[in-house]
Amino acid sequence: MTQIMNAAVTTTCRTIESALHGNSAFEQVDENLYIIKQGSAYVMVSVVAWGHDKAMVRCAAQLVTGIQVPGELALQLLELNSHLRFGAFGWDPSIESVVFSHTLLGGKTLDHEEILATLRDVALIADEYDDKIVAKFGGQRMRDLIKDAAVGKMKRAHTNSEAY
């Protein structure tokens, strides 16, 4: 899939890369796609065109996957949404995941302080609440999923090497 590029997308990507340059928690994984690691949470930062001359920055963390959202958890997350400075909790039923996300307007008005403050809040909230949700309702945090995938890959490699 080809990403639509415009001047606002390019400017936004440069601002993000400049603001986070040298930060060991920051990694560019693809064109217009970045990851920020905070404890057990991973925040995906994607820059997308909005029309022909604007850009949006979507900061999203998949907190917990592999759970159903009982009414108690749904109500707690909705109540938290009403108190948050940035972002909101949500539910993605297609992957059975609780997410936390926030979107910014990109382009020439986006500055270092705005992106850093937003990412700090999103990452800290994601890192705090993934643990709380897993402890009370079960499921897996993003770090757990990545670890399980790595262990599975190593086991498959070991099993395949024994065949020779």
PDB file of C-alpha atoms in Angstrom:
ATOM      1  CA  MET A   1       0.000   0.000   0.000  1.00  0.00           C
ATOM      2  CA  THR A   2       1.474   3.344  -1.031  1.00  0.00           C
ATOM      3  CA  GLN A   3       1.450   6.064   1.600  1.00  0.00           C
ATOM      4  CA  ILE A   4       0.214   9.415   0.331  1.00  0.00           C
ATOM      5  CA  MET A   5       2.920  12.006   0.911  1.00  0.00           C
ATOM      6  CA  ASN A   6       2.470  15.716   1.136  1.00  0.00           C
ATOM      7  CA  ALA A   7       4.555  18.569   2.548  1.00  0.00           C
ATOM      8  CA  ALA A   8       2.779  18.354   5.919  1.00  0.00           C
ATOM      9  CA  VAL A   9       3.630  14.637   6.260  1.00  0.00           C
ATOM     10  CA  THR A  10       7.281  15.314   5.440  1.00  0.00           C
ATOM     11  CA  THR A  11       7.449  18.242   7.879  1.00  0.00           C
ATOM     12  CA  THR A  12       5.739  16.191  10.596  1.00  0.00           C
ATOM     13  CA  CYS A  13       8.128  13.259  10.194  1.00  0.00           C
ATOM     14  CA  ARG A  14      11.132  15.606  10.393  1.00  0.00           C
ATOM     15  CA  THR A  15       9.736  17.183  13.568  1.00  0.00           C
ATOM     16  CA  ILE A  16       9.207  13.789  15.219  1.00  0.00           C
ATOM     17  CA  GLU A  17      12.632  12.515  14.203  1.00  0.00           C
ATOM     18  CA  SER A  18      14.308  15.713  15.390  1.00  0.00           C
ATOM     19  CA  ALA A  19      12.445  15.748  18.733  1.00  0.00           C
ATOM     20  CA  LEU A  20      13.272  12.111  19.481  1.00  0.00           C
ATOM     21  CA  HIS A  21      16.737  11.874  17.930  1.00  0.00           C
ATOM     22  CA  GLY A  22      19.134  10.162  20.323  1.00  0.00           C
ATOM     23  CA  ASN A  23      16.374   8.769  22.555  1.00  0.00           C
ATOM     24  CA  SER A  24      17.092   5.065  23.106  1.00  0.00           C
ATOM     25  CA  ALA A  25      13.359   4.307  23.464  1.00  0.00           C
ATOM     26  CA  PHE A  26      12.679   5.645  19.930  1.00  0.00           C
ATOM     27  CA  GLU A  27      12.897   3.569  16.772  1.00  0.00           C
ATOM     28  CA  GLN A  28      11.826   4.235  13.201  1.00  0.00           C
ATOM     29  CA  VAL A  29      10.349   0.997  11.846  1.00  0.00           C
ATOM     30  CA  ASP A  30       9.118   2.168   8.468  1.00  0.00           C
ATOM     31  CA  GLU A  31       8.495   5.309   6.484  1.00  0.00           C
ATOM     32  CA  ASN A  32       6.169   7.468   8.630  1.00  0.00           C
ATOM     33  CA  LEU A  33       6.011   4.794  11.361  1.00  0.00           C
ATOM     34  CA  TYR A  34       7.817   4.896  14.696  1.00  0.00           C
ATOM     35  CA  ILE A  35       7.827   2.964  17.979  1.00  0.00           C
ATOM     36  CA  ILE A  36       8.411   4.337  21.471  1.00  0.00           C
ATOM     37  CA  LYS A  37       9.115   1.812  24.252  1.00  0.00           C
ATOM     38  CA  GLN A  38       8.121   2.558  27.837  1.00  0.00           C
ATOM     39  CA  GLY A  39       8.403  -0.277  30.354  1.00  0.00           C
ATOM     40  CA  SER A  40       6.090  -3.036  29.170  1.00  0.00           C
ATOM     41  CA  ALA A  41       4.298  -0.762  26.675  1.00  0.00           C
ATOM     42  CA  TYR A  42       4.997   0.099  23.062  1.00  0.00           C
ATOM     43  CA  VAL A  43       3.518   3.221  21.500  1.00  0.00           C
ATOM     44  CA  MET A  44       3.138   3.188  17.729  1.00  0.00           C
ATOM     45  CA  VAL A  45       3.407   6.632  16.152  1.00  0.00           C
ATOM     46  CA  SER A  46       2.117   6.876  12.592  1.00  0.00           C
ATOM     47  CA  VAL A  47       2.017   9.941  10.376  1.00  0.00           C
ATOM     48  CA  VAL A  48      -0.696   9.998   7.729  1.00  0.00           C
ATOM     49  CA  ALA A  49      -1.833  12.520   5.176  1.00  0.00           C
ATOM     50  CA  TRP A  50      -5.103  14.267   5.837  1.00  0.00           C
ATOM     51  CA  GLY A  51      -6.357  15.633   2.577  1.00  0.00           C
ATOM     52  CA  HIS A  52      -3.817  17.147   0.213  1.00  0.00           C
ATOM     53  CA  ASP A  53      -2.111  19.574   2.560  1.00  0.00           C
ATOM     54  CA  LYS A  54      -2.437  18.338   6.151  1.00  0.00           C
ATOM     55  CA  ALA A  55      -1.070  15.507   8.299  1.00  0.00           C
ATOM     56  CA  MET A  56      -2.160  13.668  11.415  1.00  0.00           C
ATOM     57  CA  VAL A  57       0.008  11.995  14.036  1.00  0.00           C
ATOM     58  CA  ARG A  58      -1.662   8.970  15.596  1.00  0.00           C
ATOM     59  CA  CYS A  59      -0.106   7.712  18.822  1.00  0.00           C
ATOM     60  CA  ALA A  60      -1.554   4.326  19.795  1.00  0.00           C
ATOM     61  CA  ALA A  61      -0.640   1.642  22.305  1.00  0.00           C
ATOM     62  CA  GLN A  62      -2.143  -1.822  22.384  1.00  0.00           C
ATOM     63  CA  LEU A  63      -2.316  -2.338  26.151  1.00  0.00           C
ATOM     64  CA  VAL A  64      -3.786  -5.795  26.634  1.00  0.00           C
ATOM     65  CA  THR A  65      -4.837  -8.416  24.135  1.00  0.00           C
ATOM     66  CA  GLY A  66      -6.657 -11.710  24.439  1.00  0.00           C
ATOM     67  CA  ILE A  67      -9.417 -10.599  26.789  1.00  0.00           C
ATOM     68  CA  GLN A  68     -13.077  -9.798  26.603  1.00  0.00           C
ATOM     69  CA  VAL A  69     -13.997  -6.462  28.143  1.00  0.00           C
ATOM     70  CA  PRO A  70     -16.399  -7.038  31.017  1.00  0.00           C
ATOM     71  CA  GLY A  71     -18.767  -4.240  31.982  1.00  0.00           C
ATOM     72  CA  GLU A  72     -16.691  -3.382  35.050  1.00  0.00           C
ATOM     73  CA  LEU A  73     -13.570  -2.742  32.963  1.00  0.00           C
ATOM     74  CA  ALA A  74     -15.497  -0.842  30.282  1.00  0.00           C
ATOM     75  CA  LEU A  75     -16.995   1.490  32.893  1.00  0.00           C
ATOM     76  CA  GLN A  76     -13.620   2.062  34.549  1.00  0.00           C
ATOM     77  CA  LEU A  77     -12.016   2.946  31.213  1.00  0.00           C
ATOM     78  CA  LEU A  78     -14.849   5.309  30.275  1.00  0.00           C
ATOM     79  CA  GLU A  79     -14.555   7.052  33.627  1.00  0.00           C
ATOM     80  CA  LEU A  80     -10.786   7.385  33.180  1.00  0.00           C
ATOM     81  CA  ASN A  81     -11.369   8.903  29.723  1.00  0.00           C
ATOM     82  CA  SER A  82     -13.258  11.771  31.333  1.00  0.00           C
ATOM     83  CA  HIS A  83     -10.230  12.702  33.463  1.00  0.00           C
ATOM     84  CA  LEU A  84      -7.366  12.304  31.009  1.00  0.00           C
ATOM     85  CA  ARG A  85      -5.385  15.222  29.621  1.00  0.00           C
ATOM     86  CA  PHE A  86      -4.498  13.389  26.401  1.00  0.00           C
ATOM     87  CA  GLY A  87      -5.959  10.404  24.626  1.00  0.00           C
ATOM     88  CA  ALA A  88      -8.625   7.859  25.359  1.00  0.00           C
ATOM     89  CA  PHE A  89      -8.979   4.167  26.070  1.00  0.00           C
ATOM     90  CA  GLY A  90     -10.754   2.061  23.506  1.00  0.00           C
ATOM     91  CA  TRP A  91     -11.583  -1.504  22.528  1.00  0.00           C
ATOM     92  CA  ASP A  92     -10.693  -3.226  19.270  1.00  0.00           C
ATOM     93  CA  PRO A  93     -12.889  -6.335  19.106  1.00  0.00           C
ATOM     94  CA  SER A  94     -11.173  -7.663  15.965  1.00  0.00           C
ATOM     95  CA  ILE A  95      -8.008  -8.354  17.981  1.00  0.00           C
ATOM     96  CA  GLU A  96      -9.629  -8.481  21.438  1.00  0.00           C
ATOM     97  CA  SER A  97      -7.430  -5.622  22.601  1.00  0.00           C
ATOM     98  CA  VAL A  98      -7.717  -2.675  24.939  1.00  0.00           C
ATOM     99  CA  VAL A  99      -5.943   0.282  23.320  1.00  0.00           C
ATOM    100  CA  PHE A 100      -4.983   3.783  24.321  1.00  0.00           C
ATOM    101  CA  SER A 101      -4.605   6.419  21.606  1.00  0.00           C
ATOM    102  CA  HIS A 102      -4.354  10.115  20.867  1.00  0.00           C
ATOM    103  CA  THR A 103      -4.200  12.001  17.560  1.00  0.00           C
ATOM    104  CA  LEU A 104      -2.444  15.308  16.883  1.00  0.00           C
ATOM    105  CA  LEU A 105      -2.576  17.656  13.951  1.00  0.00           C
ATOM    106  CA  GLY A 106       0.789  17.521  12.207  1.00  0.00           C
ATOM    107  CA  GLY A 107       2.432  19.937   9.828  1.00  0.00           C
ATOM    108  CA  LYS A 108       4.277  23.159  10.488  1.00  0.00           C
ATOM    109  CA  THR A 109       2.388  23.877  13.729  1.00  0.00           C
ATOM    110  CA  LEU A 110       3.602  20.665  15.438  1.00  0.00           C
ATOM    111  CA  ASP A 111       6.553  21.406  17.700  1.00  0.00           C
ATOM    112  CA  HIS A 112       8.975  19.391  19.812  1.00  0.00           C
ATOM    113  CA  GLU A 113       7.261  20.186  23.111  1.00  0.00           C
ATOM    114  CA  GLU A 114       3.845  19.106  21.832  1.00  0.00           C
ATOM    115  CA  ILE A 115       5.024  15.768  20.465  1.00  0.00           C
ATOM    116  CA  LEU A 116       7.187  15.041  23.532  1.00  0.00           C
ATOM    117  CA  ALA A 117       4.410  15.886  26.013  1.00  0.00           C
ATOM    118  CA  THR A 118       1.899  13.761  24.109  1.00  0.00           C
ATOM    119  CA  LEU A 119       4.217  10.774  23.751  1.00  0.00           C
ATOM    120  CA  ARG A 120       5.258  10.998  27.401  1.00  0.00           C
ATOM    121  CA  ASP A 121       1.634  10.918  28.569  1.00  0.00           C
ATOM    122  CA  VAL A 122       0.542   8.187  26.157  1.00  0.00           C
ATOM    123  CA  ALA A 123       3.561   6.004  27.018  1.00  0.00           C
ATOM    124  CA  LEU A 124       3.252   6.451  30.787  1.00  0.00           C
ATOM    125  CA  ILE A 125      -0.497   5.787  30.790  1.00  0.00           C
ATOM    126  CA  ALA A 126      -0.039   2.722  28.567  1.00  0.00           C
ATOM    127  CA  ASP A 127       2.740   1.364  30.786  1.00  0.00           C
ATOM    128  CA  GLU A 128       0.732   1.894  33.969  1.00  0.00           C
ATOM    129  CA  TYR A 129      -2.617   0.580  32.796  1.00  0.00           C
ATOM    130  CA  ASP A 130      -1.435  -2.481  30.872  1.00  0.00           C
ATOM    131  CA  ASP A 131      -0.148  -3.909  34.162  1.00  0.00           C
ATOM    132  CA  LYS A 132      -3.312  -2.972  36.077  1.00  0.00           C
ATOM    133  CA  ILE A 133      -5.636  -4.491  33.479  1.00  0.00           C
ATOM    134  CA  VAL A 134      -3.653  -7.746  33.220  1.00  0.00           C
ATOM    135  CA  ALA A 135      -3.505  -8.087  37.008  1.00  0.00           C
ATOM    136  CA  LYS A 136      -7.278  -7.739  37.392  1.00  0.00           C
ATOM    137  CA  PHE A 137      -8.722  -9.070  34.111  1.00  0.00           C
ATOM    138  CA  GLY A 138      -5.986 -11.208  32.498  1.00  0.00           C
ATOM    139  CA  GLY A 139      -4.677 -11.071  28.943  1.00  0.00           C
ATOM    140  CA  GLN A 140      -1.235 -10.248  27.625  1.00  0.00           C
ATOM    141  CA  ARG A 141       0.722  -6.995  27.479  1.00  0.00           C
ATOM    142  CA  MET A 142       2.571  -6.038  24.301  1.00  0.00           C
ATOM    143  CA  ARG A 143       5.924  -6.931  25.879  1.00  0.00           C
ATOM    144  CA  ASP A 144       4.541 -10.395  26.723  1.00  0.00           C
ATOM    145  CA  LEU A 145       3.386 -10.900  23.127  1.00  0.00           C
ATOM    146  CA  ILE A 146       6.774  -9.900  21.739  1.00  0.00           C
ATOM    147  CA  LYS A 147       8.603 -12.132  24.212  1.00  0.00           C
ATOM    148  CA  ASP A 148       6.323 -15.097  23.421  1.00  0.00           C
ATOM    149  CA  ALA A 149       6.856 -14.567  19.683  1.00  0.00           C
ATOM    150  CA  ALA A 150      10.660 -14.449  20.141  1.00  0.00           C
ATOM    151  CA  VAL A 151      10.692 -17.593  22.294  1.00  0.00           C
ATOM    152  CA  GLY A 152       8.488 -19.384  19.760  1.00  0.00           C
ATOM    153  CA  LYS A 153      10.840 -18.394  16.951  1.00  0.00           C
ATOM    154  CA  MET A 154      13.856 -19.680  18.889  1.00  0.00           C
ATOM    155  CA  LYS A 155      12.066 -22.967  19.661  1.00  0.00           C
ATOM    156  CA  ARG A 156      11.198 -23.452  15.979  1.00  0.00           C
ATOM    157  CA  ALA A 157      14.810 -22.707  14.970  1.00  0.00           C
ATOM    158  CA  HIS A 158      16.087 -25.184  17.581  1.00  0.00           C
ATOM    159  CA  THR A 159      13.630 -27.871  16.462  1.00  0.00           C
ATOM    160  CA  ASN A 160      14.581 -27.348  12.807  1.00  0.00           C
ATOM    161  CA  SER A 161      18.321 -27.524  13.588  1.00  0.00           C
ATOM    162  CA  GLU A 162      17.869 -30.903  15.334  1.00  0.00           C
ATOM    163  CA  ALA A 163      16.523 -32.345  12.096  1.00  0.00           C
ATOM    164  CA  TYR A 164      20.002 -32.122  10.526  1.00  0.00           C
TER     165      TYR A 164
END
